[in-house]
Amino acid sequence: MDYIQLAFDLLGNPWIRGVVGLIVVGVIFFSAIVMVWLERKFLGDIQTRPGPNRVGGRFGLLQLVADAIKLFTKEDIVPENADKPVHAGGPIVALTSAFLMAVAVPYGVVSFEGSEYLLAVTTMDISALYVEAVAAVSIIALFMAGWGSNNKYSLLGAFRNIARMLGYEVPLGLAVLSVAVMAQSLDFVQIVSRQEQLAWFIFMQPLGFIVFGVALLADLGRIPFDQIEAEEELIAGVFTEYSSMRWGFAFFAEYLHAIVGACLVVILFLGGWSGLPFLGTLFIPPVLWFVGKVFVVIMVMIWIRGALPRVRIDQVTDLGWKVLFPYSLINLVWAAAVAMVVS
Amino acid sequence: MNTTGELTLNMLKEKFQVTEMRVESPNRVWARIAPDKILAIAKFLSNELEFDHLSSIAGADYGEALEAVYQITAYSHGIVLTLKAKVPKSNPVIDSLTPVYWNAAWYEREAYELLGISFRGNPNLAPLVLPAEMMGEYPLRKDYKGYPNPT
Amino acid sequence: MNGEIETQINLKPSEMLLHLGPQHPLQPGPFLLDLVLEGETVKDATLEMGFIHKGIEKILENRTYLQCIPITDRMCYLASISNNEVFCSGVESLMGIEPTERAKYIRTIMLELTRIQSHLLGIGEYATDIGFLSMFLWMIREREPIISLLEMVTGARLNHSFVRFGGVAYDLPAGFKEKTLRTLNEIRKKVEKHDEIMSRDSVYLKRTKGVGVLSRKAAMELGVAGPAMRGSGVDYDIRKVDPYLLYPDLDFKVITAPNGDVFDRVKVRLSEILESIYIIEQCIDMIPGGPFKQGYNPYLIKPKPGEVYSRVEDPRGEMGMYIVSDGTFKPYRVKVRGPAFATMQALPPLLKGAYMADNAAIASSMDSCTSEVDR
């Protein structure tokens, strides 16, 4: 008990909190690096090529470090007619949005001498709503990048992004709402514990899971929904005019969004850090459960990227408004009905 | 020799008073025509004889005169009719085939900038492969001395 | 080429001029595609080219006939044997000679191998342009053994300079037949698998069906070449229409597809790969013995004065060469009629009214080669 008390005392010290915060930031960055590495290797496997295999041994473990060094030492080119503050702000806002999202995500629980402690930067009773809200900030970030670059390709990319996000934030929000209705809470912790009581929400509302998954992929802008930076159409879309670490920020923000997105899938639909019921006797720490599930979700995302061509932008908005939106409404009704029956 | 090719030539002879002509092989026939008749001949070929495909337009420099060379063929058979029209170097103008064959446009542009044969009636006789400042140098003419390197 | 184009076009306030190129990830080589966009819709398209004009026609006038062969390679590295073939068969008919029987077989096999590898890369490039990177890498993997086969015979991977007047440069190496049959069997299986992916993947179908439709009539009028033409239902193949080498005696179909959209053009290419494999398998069992080239000095080639227009079916379509000889050691005039040139010309009318995002699919389904267009 003394240790716990000591830990809380230490956390009261702002300096210690700062250090812990930096560690958390480091872990988040590190997970993004791991994801980039995984993506390269796994995609390489799908495409029958070795992937990075030179820097850092046979598995290219240090490839991303080399990339980061390259990005840091590259010349920072800003177009002459760019709206400079807006241009510079784009990637920063994108990265900020990703970190703000990461803040509210709980990663698991630690049992210590009989009581459970939540592993999270912060807890709030509306965390699902909060994550949705700060995720939407990235739309502004991409529009800033597209508008500030003073480049027609960037602008087209930014327009596409807005058109797409308008179509997808709605089903995404409705899917989260259905989960909240079923869990009777907007708090991630409550949602997870509700899933422990009932069943994973992927089984309770499979339609909702599909809607959320597709909308999330679109939200993250990964293939098949990477129209905003479709290389063959728009060169690099909104990030055409970015170089060096400005581009690096945007790149990191994208992968952080992907990781937080995977965390959301796990928390909302895959039972968070709770284990599989039939493995009840086998002890695996909740954090490992959580990380393992996130890993699986990320692998599925990469797999989808390797297996599908890009969808056209008008087809994307069509899919959002004409398919996902009605389905998400149906799912909401279903979730409400089930919630009434269960409670 | 091949009757179809010969027949075509005979019809051309009848209608357009073509004098110089020969059948080179079953699938290749050759005729020299007057430059002012090219459009009429092309219309006749494409409308009545099913020569519906313009394979290529070339040009050649023969000292005093330039020659426009048309390879007209069809999608349904393999006979290539080569038409040659001589235009004087001092005033190398010939009718454009674009009203008959849409795809003549680029071939004519190319012949125009590389040899200087001007095609009357081409909707956009602009340089195609050469930079605009090289217009008027006509690199494929035999008296061309090489790019003078203006830089 | 035209810097003032922006001021020449009167744009409405809702329209935007977008320059695609001369450097753009979409392009197989540099050209400038000026699109007038209204939102995502292309209102007008103009094409400017000549960024890599090499003046090959002029170079050919200043080389002896033998020296010309490597130059023709450089028109398009994906079809270098076809380019050799069209030049050599033209010169052969000027000289009044025929390739030896064995050489005919070797040349036919090489031409079909070239077609297979060119189509594989063409489909792969097209797949990246619709965002299907995996398909590109699969195609590259499939293409590699074909390139090895070509290398085994010619000693070069891309620019072969293999065909000679009346024959070929080298005889077939030992073990070529077995290796070819084995490789082709594997390729056939894989191509059939890719064909299945490409006809069943719903995202892919959505992206390609009914996009960039070129009707039969329009295709004939615009004069596009090769698979683009056959994808519109016109069974126009020089191998059938104006046969050369062994093609009159071989059993093969002209692949066509009825709809003329992006999907069909690619489908035609995939089926042509299978057809080419079938052609090679027919030839390879029947290769006769005898000399593989005519016995005379290639350095002293001096055709009679005259002119000829020779045509072959390039992987991209009708490739023609108009050769004028004046009885000297060098050709007097050579005019190249490239299939990519003809197809590229038809691109702007086809892009009009399409979505900006479909640009990539339409342009690369044509499988154009800027190197050959500019020559």
PDB file of N, CA and C in Angstrom, chain B residues 73-109:
ATOM      1  N   THR B  73      -5.055   2.541 -95.596  1.00  0.00           N
ATOM      2  CA  THR B  73      -5.384   1.120 -95.556  1.00  0.00           C
ATOM      3  C   THR B  73      -6.758   0.952 -94.907  1.00  0.00           C
ATOM      4  N   ALA B  74      -7.079  -0.226 -94.521  1.00  0.00           N
ATOM      5  CA  ALA B  74      -8.427  -0.470 -94.033  1.00  0.00           C
ATOM      6  C   ALA B  74      -8.382  -1.399 -92.846  1.00  0.00           C
ATOM      7  N   TYR B  75      -9.453  -1.394 -92.078  1.00  0.00           N
ATOM      8  CA  TYR B  75      -9.530  -2.290 -90.929  1.00  0.00           C
ATOM      9  C   TYR B  75      -9.903  -3.706 -91.353  1.00  0.00           C
ATOM     10  N   SER B  76     -10.468  -3.820 -92.566  1.00  0.00           N
ATOM     11  CA  SER B  76     -10.982  -5.132 -92.944  1.00  0.00           C
ATOM     12  C   SER B  76     -10.022  -5.907 -93.842  1.00  0.00           C
ATOM     13  N   HIS B  77      -9.109  -5.244 -94.521  1.00  0.00           N
ATOM     14  CA  HIS B  77      -8.174  -5.983 -95.357  1.00  0.00           C
ATOM     15  C   HIS B  77      -6.791  -5.366 -95.243  1.00  0.00           C
ATOM     16  N   GLY B  78      -5.803  -6.032 -95.778  1.00  0.00           N
ATOM     17  CA  GLY B  78      -4.428  -5.633 -95.530  1.00  0.00           C
ATOM     18  C   GLY B  78      -3.778  -4.840 -96.642  1.00  0.00           C
ATOM     19  N   ILE B  79      -4.560  -4.350 -97.598  1.00  0.00           N
ATOM     20  CA  ILE B  79      -3.946  -3.634 -98.716  1.00  0.00           C
ATOM     21  C   ILE B  79      -3.567  -2.226 -98.277  1.00  0.00           C
ATOM     22  N   VAL B  80      -2.301  -1.903 -98.438  1.00  0.00           N
ATOM     23  CA  VAL B  80      -1.845  -0.559 -98.087  1.00  0.00           C
ATOM     24  C   VAL B  80      -1.647   0.204 -99.385  1.00  0.00           C
ATOM     25  N   LEU B  81      -2.402   1.256 -99.521  1.00  0.00           N
ATOM     26  CA  LEU B  81      -2.283   2.094-100.695  1.00  0.00           C
ATOM     27  C   LEU B  81      -1.356   3.259-100.365  1.00  0.00           C
ATOM     28  N   THR B  82      -0.225   3.319-101.045  1.00  0.00           N
ATOM     29  CA  THR B  82       0.691   4.423-100.821  1.00  0.00           C
ATOM     30  C   THR B  82       0.433   5.497-101.863  1.00  0.00           C
ATOM     31  N   LEU B  83       0.075   6.673-101.393  1.00  0.00           N
ATOM     32  CA  LEU B  83      -0.163   7.783-102.315  1.00  0.00           C
ATOM     33  C   LEU B  83       0.955   8.796-102.135  1.00  0.00           C
ATOM     34  N   LYS B  84       1.522   9.227-103.248  1.00  0.00           N
ATOM     35  CA  LYS B  84       2.578  10.221-103.138  1.00  0.00           C
ATOM     36  C   LYS B  84       2.141  11.471-103.882  1.00  0.00           C
ATOM     37  N   ALA B  85       2.320  12.587-103.237  1.00  0.00           N
ATOM     38  CA  ALA B  85       1.959  13.854-103.873  1.00  0.00           C
ATOM     39  C   ALA B  85       3.152  14.785-103.785  1.00  0.00           C
ATOM     40  N   LYS B  86       3.562  15.307-104.921  1.00  0.00           N
ATOM     41  CA  LYS B  86       4.749  16.154-104.949  1.00  0.00           C
ATOM     42  C   LYS B  86       4.317  17.596-104.784  1.00  0.00           C
ATOM     43  N   VAL B  87       4.943  18.294-103.858  1.00  0.00           N
ATOM     44  CA  VAL B  87       4.639  19.728-103.724  1.00  0.00           C
ATOM     45  C   VAL B  87       5.948  20.486-103.881  1.00  0.00           C
ATOM     46  N   PRO B  88       5.929  21.655-104.545  1.00  0.00           N
ATOM     47  CA  PRO B  88       7.173  22.394-104.736  1.00  0.00           C
ATOM     48  C   PRO B  88       7.714  22.927-103.418  1.00  0.00           C
ATOM     49  N   LYS B  89       9.021  22.971-103.311  1.00  0.00           N
ATOM     50  CA  LYS B  89       9.626  23.411-102.056  1.00  0.00           C
ATOM     51  C   LYS B  89       9.350  24.883-101.773  1.00  0.00           C
ATOM     52  N   SER B  90       9.157  25.649-102.874  1.00  0.00           N
ATOM     53  CA  SER B  90       8.939  27.087-102.684  1.00  0.00           C
ATOM     54  C   SER B  90       7.576  27.353-102.048  1.00  0.00           C
ATOM     55  N   ASN B  91       6.612  26.503-102.346  1.00  0.00           N
ATOM     56  CA  ASN B  91       5.288  26.727-101.784  1.00  0.00           C
ATOM     57  C   ASN B  91       4.674  25.388-101.404  1.00  0.00           C
ATOM     58  N   PRO B  92       5.181  24.761-100.348  1.00  0.00           N
ATOM     59  CA  PRO B  92       4.725  23.401-100.040  1.00  0.00           C
ATOM     60  C   PRO B  92       3.388  23.392 -99.325  1.00  0.00           C
ATOM     61  N   VAL B  93       2.326  23.499-100.068  1.00  0.00           N
ATOM     62  CA  VAL B  93       0.991  23.501 -99.461  1.00  0.00           C
ATOM     63  C   VAL B  93       0.176  22.371-100.070  1.00  0.00           C
ATOM     64  N   ILE B  94      -0.535  21.663 -99.222  1.00  0.00           N
ATOM     65  CA  ILE B  94      -1.399  20.583 -99.694  1.00  0.00           C
ATOM     66  C   ILE B  94      -2.616  20.542 -98.787  1.00  0.00           C
ATOM     67  N   ASP B  95      -3.703  19.987 -99.314  1.00  0.00           N
ATOM     68  CA  ASP B  95      -4.928  19.946 -98.508  1.00  0.00           C
ATOM     69  C   ASP B  95      -4.769  18.977 -97.347  1.00  0.00           C
ATOM     70  N   SER B  96      -5.380  19.357 -96.244  1.00  0.00           N
ATOM     71  CA  SER B  96      -5.333  18.478 -95.078  1.00  0.00           C
ATOM     72  C   SER B  96      -6.344  17.350 -95.231  1.00  0.00           C
ATOM     73  N   LEU B  97      -6.010  16.194 -94.657  1.00  0.00           N
ATOM     74  CA  LEU B  97      -6.937  15.066 -94.724  1.00  0.00           C
ATOM     75  C   LEU B  97      -7.850  14.992 -93.506  1.00  0.00           C
ATOM     76  N   THR B  98      -7.721  15.960 -92.600  1.00  0.00           N
ATOM     77  CA  THR B  98      -8.504  15.866 -91.360  1.00  0.00           C
ATOM     78  C   THR B  98     -10.009  15.776 -91.578  1.00  0.00           C
ATOM     79  N   PRO B  99     -10.595  16.374 -92.635  1.00  0.00           N
ATOM     80  CA  PRO B  99     -12.048  16.176 -92.793  1.00  0.00           C
ATOM     81  C   PRO B  99     -12.412  14.717 -93.030  1.00  0.00           C
ATOM     82  N   VAL B 100     -11.487  13.947 -93.590  1.00  0.00           N
ATOM     83  CA  VAL B 100     -11.807  12.548 -93.889  1.00  0.00           C
ATOM     84  C   VAL B 100     -11.325  11.627 -92.779  1.00  0.00           C
ATOM     85  N   TYR B 101     -10.060  11.770 -92.435  1.00  0.00           N
ATOM     86  CA  TYR B 101      -9.486  10.924 -91.386  1.00  0.00           C
ATOM     87  C   TYR B 101      -9.147  11.802 -90.193  1.00  0.00           C
ATOM     88  N   TRP B 102      -9.806  11.575 -89.088  1.00  0.00           N
ATOM     89  CA  TRP B 102      -9.574  12.411 -87.902  1.00  0.00           C
ATOM     90  C   TRP B 102      -8.121  12.323 -87.467  1.00  0.00           C
ATOM     91  N   ASN B 103      -7.545  11.137 -87.531  1.00  0.00           N
ATOM     92  CA  ASN B 103      -6.211  10.965 -86.969  1.00  0.00           C
ATOM     93  C   ASN B 103      -5.116  11.534 -87.858  1.00  0.00           C
ATOM     94  N   ALA B 104      -5.480  12.160 -88.974  1.00  0.00           N
ATOM     95  CA  ALA B 104      -4.458  12.792 -89.800  1.00  0.00           C
ATOM     96  C   ALA B 104      -3.834  13.985 -89.080  1.00  0.00           C
ATOM     97  N   ALA B 105      -4.542  14.538 -88.091  1.00  0.00           N
ATOM     98  CA  ALA B 105      -4.131  15.809 -87.503  1.00  0.00           C
ATOM     99  C   ALA B 105      -2.693  15.789 -86.999  1.00  0.00           C
ATOM    100  N   TRP B 106      -2.360  14.786 -86.201  1.00  0.00           N
ATOM    101  CA  TRP B 106      -1.014  14.789 -85.619  1.00  0.00           C
ATOM    102  C   TRP B 106       0.047  14.444 -86.644  1.00  0.00           C
ATOM    103  N   TYR B 107      -0.266  13.517 -87.565  1.00  0.00           N
ATOM    104  CA  TYR B 107       0.723  13.184 -88.594  1.00  0.00           C
ATOM    105  C   TYR B 107       1.048  14.420 -89.413  1.00  0.00           C
ATOM    106  N   GLU B 108       0.021  15.213 -89.685  1.00  0.00           N
ATOM    107  CA  GLU B 108       0.245  16.417 -90.474  1.00  0.00           C
ATOM    108  C   GLU B 108       1.048  17.446 -89.695  1.00  0.00           C
ATOM    109  N   ARG B 109       0.730  17.544 -88.422  1.00  0.00           N
ATOM    110  CA  ARG B 109       1.518  18.483 -87.603  1.00  0.00           C
ATOM    111  C   ARG B 109       2.981  18.083 -87.607  1.00  0.00           C
TER     112      ARG B 109
END
